[in-house]
């Protein structure tokens, strides 16, 4: 079976807030394989490697280590290459998303794009969630000593 190394290092490089403390706010990113046991209940197991077809849940935890609260924290979770975001799995609900791997081009959901039809007419169409490359939340406030965990699931694509 072909194994694919998770993109945790790439995620940590892509989003400087992840994996360390900056200005009194620390963060940690963990990846979990989501499976179902014989009773049909979901089981999550922390992983560092995945296989094509696996369902992975990323959990991003922010801890406020400052002596006072903070407001308007806007965490971003990149969707690694070779995976697809699974619509409706973000918790809490997503604020915005992007189909780009860089820049600040986040849009409110659902993402829309203009498509030129064969007739030449331009139509606005919803972008499938599988095409999202970055996810963004807004944490309106985080009191001193408080933490928040954000999560989203991706499916590892089959090898071509």
XYZ file of C-alpha atoms in Angstrom:
160
model
C 0.000 0.000 0.000
C 1.320 3.388 -0.933
C 1.745 5.679 2.058
C 1.602 9.438 1.869
C 3.270 11.525 4.551
C 0.900 14.080 5.988
C 1.594 17.648 5.122
C 1.924 18.859 8.717
C 5.349 20.371 8.093
C 4.045 22.148 4.998
C 1.070 23.401 6.963
C 3.325 24.684 9.718
C 5.444 26.524 7.160
C 2.427 27.882 5.287
C 0.737 29.315 8.357
C 3.249 30.911 10.712
C 0.795 30.959 13.634
C 0.697 27.164 13.796
C 2.771 25.078 16.141
C 4.320 27.713 18.361
C 3.628 30.735 20.540
C 3.487 34.167 18.967
C 2.569 37.287 20.938
C 1.180 35.184 23.778
C -1.094 33.031 21.636
C 0.052 29.445 21.148
C -1.314 27.003 18.624
C -1.118 23.318 17.893
C -2.195 21.388 14.798
C -2.984 17.675 14.981
C -4.239 15.233 12.341
C -6.588 12.344 13.081
C -7.653 9.395 10.931
C -11.439 9.025 11.143
C -12.727 5.455 10.957
C -15.820 3.581 12.099
C -15.748 0.725 14.608
C -17.868 -2.451 14.430
C -20.714 -0.678 16.265
C -20.794 2.126 13.697
C -19.297 4.722 16.041
C -16.615 7.086 14.768
C -13.091 6.547 16.052
C -10.316 9.131 15.707
C -6.656 8.124 15.854
C -3.815 10.649 15.719
C -1.650 10.001 12.641
C 1.432 11.266 10.833
C 0.918 9.191 7.659
C -2.167 8.597 5.561
C -3.256 6.469 2.621
C -5.371 7.357 -0.402
C -9.051 7.362 0.506
C -8.439 8.144 4.197
C -10.671 10.661 5.946
C -8.492 13.023 8.006
C -9.653 15.538 10.592
C -7.347 18.457 11.305
C -7.719 19.982 14.774
C -6.227 23.400 15.299
C -6.118 24.548 18.939
C -5.336 28.120 19.973
C -4.499 28.994 23.592
C -4.517 32.587 24.862
C -1.539 32.875 27.231
C -1.901 36.646 27.627
C -3.068 38.281 30.875
C -6.085 39.717 29.016
C -8.532 38.614 26.357
C -8.058 38.971 22.616
C -10.601 39.615 19.881
C -11.037 38.887 16.199
C -8.572 35.998 15.879
C -8.744 34.782 12.245
C -7.091 31.347 11.993
C -6.434 29.899 8.537
C -6.094 26.198 7.759
C -4.567 25.312 4.373
C -6.085 22.282 2.649
C -3.033 20.193 1.679
C -2.377 19.313 -1.941
C -3.641 15.808 -2.657
C -6.666 16.233 -0.386
C -10.180 17.635 -0.720
C -12.092 19.528 1.952
C -15.275 17.691 2.938
C -18.166 20.149 2.866
C -19.944 20.783 6.148
C -17.244 19.239 8.348
C -15.766 22.461 9.719
C -16.422 23.148 13.378
C -17.288 25.749 14.336
C -18.838 26.849 11.053
C -16.417 28.436 8.585
C -16.359 32.187 8.179
C -14.724 32.321 4.739
C -12.721 30.171 2.324
C -10.420 30.539 -0.674
C -9.679 28.514 -3.790
C -6.175 30.022 -3.877
C -3.140 28.771 -1.961
C -1.894 32.289 -1.212
C -2.894 35.898 -0.733
C -5.849 37.357 1.104
C -8.603 36.478 -1.346
C -11.010 34.896 1.121
C -14.709 35.091 0.295
C -17.891 34.467 2.235
C -19.532 31.088 1.722
C -20.689 29.707 -0.566
C -17.829 30.611 -2.900
C -19.047 31.691 -6.330
C -17.332 32.130 -9.701
C -18.284 33.526 -13.070
C -18.479 30.912 -15.850
C -18.885 31.686 -19.550
C -21.429 29.340 -21.118
C -21.123 28.062 -24.731
C -23.729 30.688 -25.682
C -21.369 33.425 -24.460
C -23.617 34.235 -21.537
C -21.845 34.634 -18.176
C -23.328 32.768 -15.243
C -22.473 32.753 -11.547
C -21.889 29.196 -10.270
C -21.120 27.836 -6.819
C -17.580 26.504 -6.364
C -17.627 22.899 -5.076
C -16.213 22.648 -1.541
C -13.691 20.087 -2.827
C -11.917 22.969 -4.590
C -11.385 25.009 -1.404
C -7.642 25.393 -0.687
C -7.773 27.437 2.535
C -10.351 27.679 5.301
C -10.793 30.617 7.659
C -12.626 31.042 10.937
C -13.240 34.087 13.117
C -12.895 33.670 16.866
C -14.656 36.797 18.095
C -13.055 36.648 21.545
C -10.700 34.455 23.533
C -10.378 35.238 27.228
C -7.074 35.037 29.119
C -6.154 31.379 29.641
C -8.944 30.182 27.353
C -8.462 27.890 24.362
C -10.502 27.091 21.275
C -10.274 24.094 18.943
C -11.217 24.396 15.288
C -11.551 21.377 13.025
C -12.175 20.389 9.424
C -12.032 17.132 7.497
C -10.323 16.307 4.230
C -10.290 13.184 2.079
C -6.920 11.969 0.767
C -7.167 11.620 -3.010
C -6.471 8.367 -4.800
C -3.172 8.185 -6.701
C -3.506 8.701 -10.451
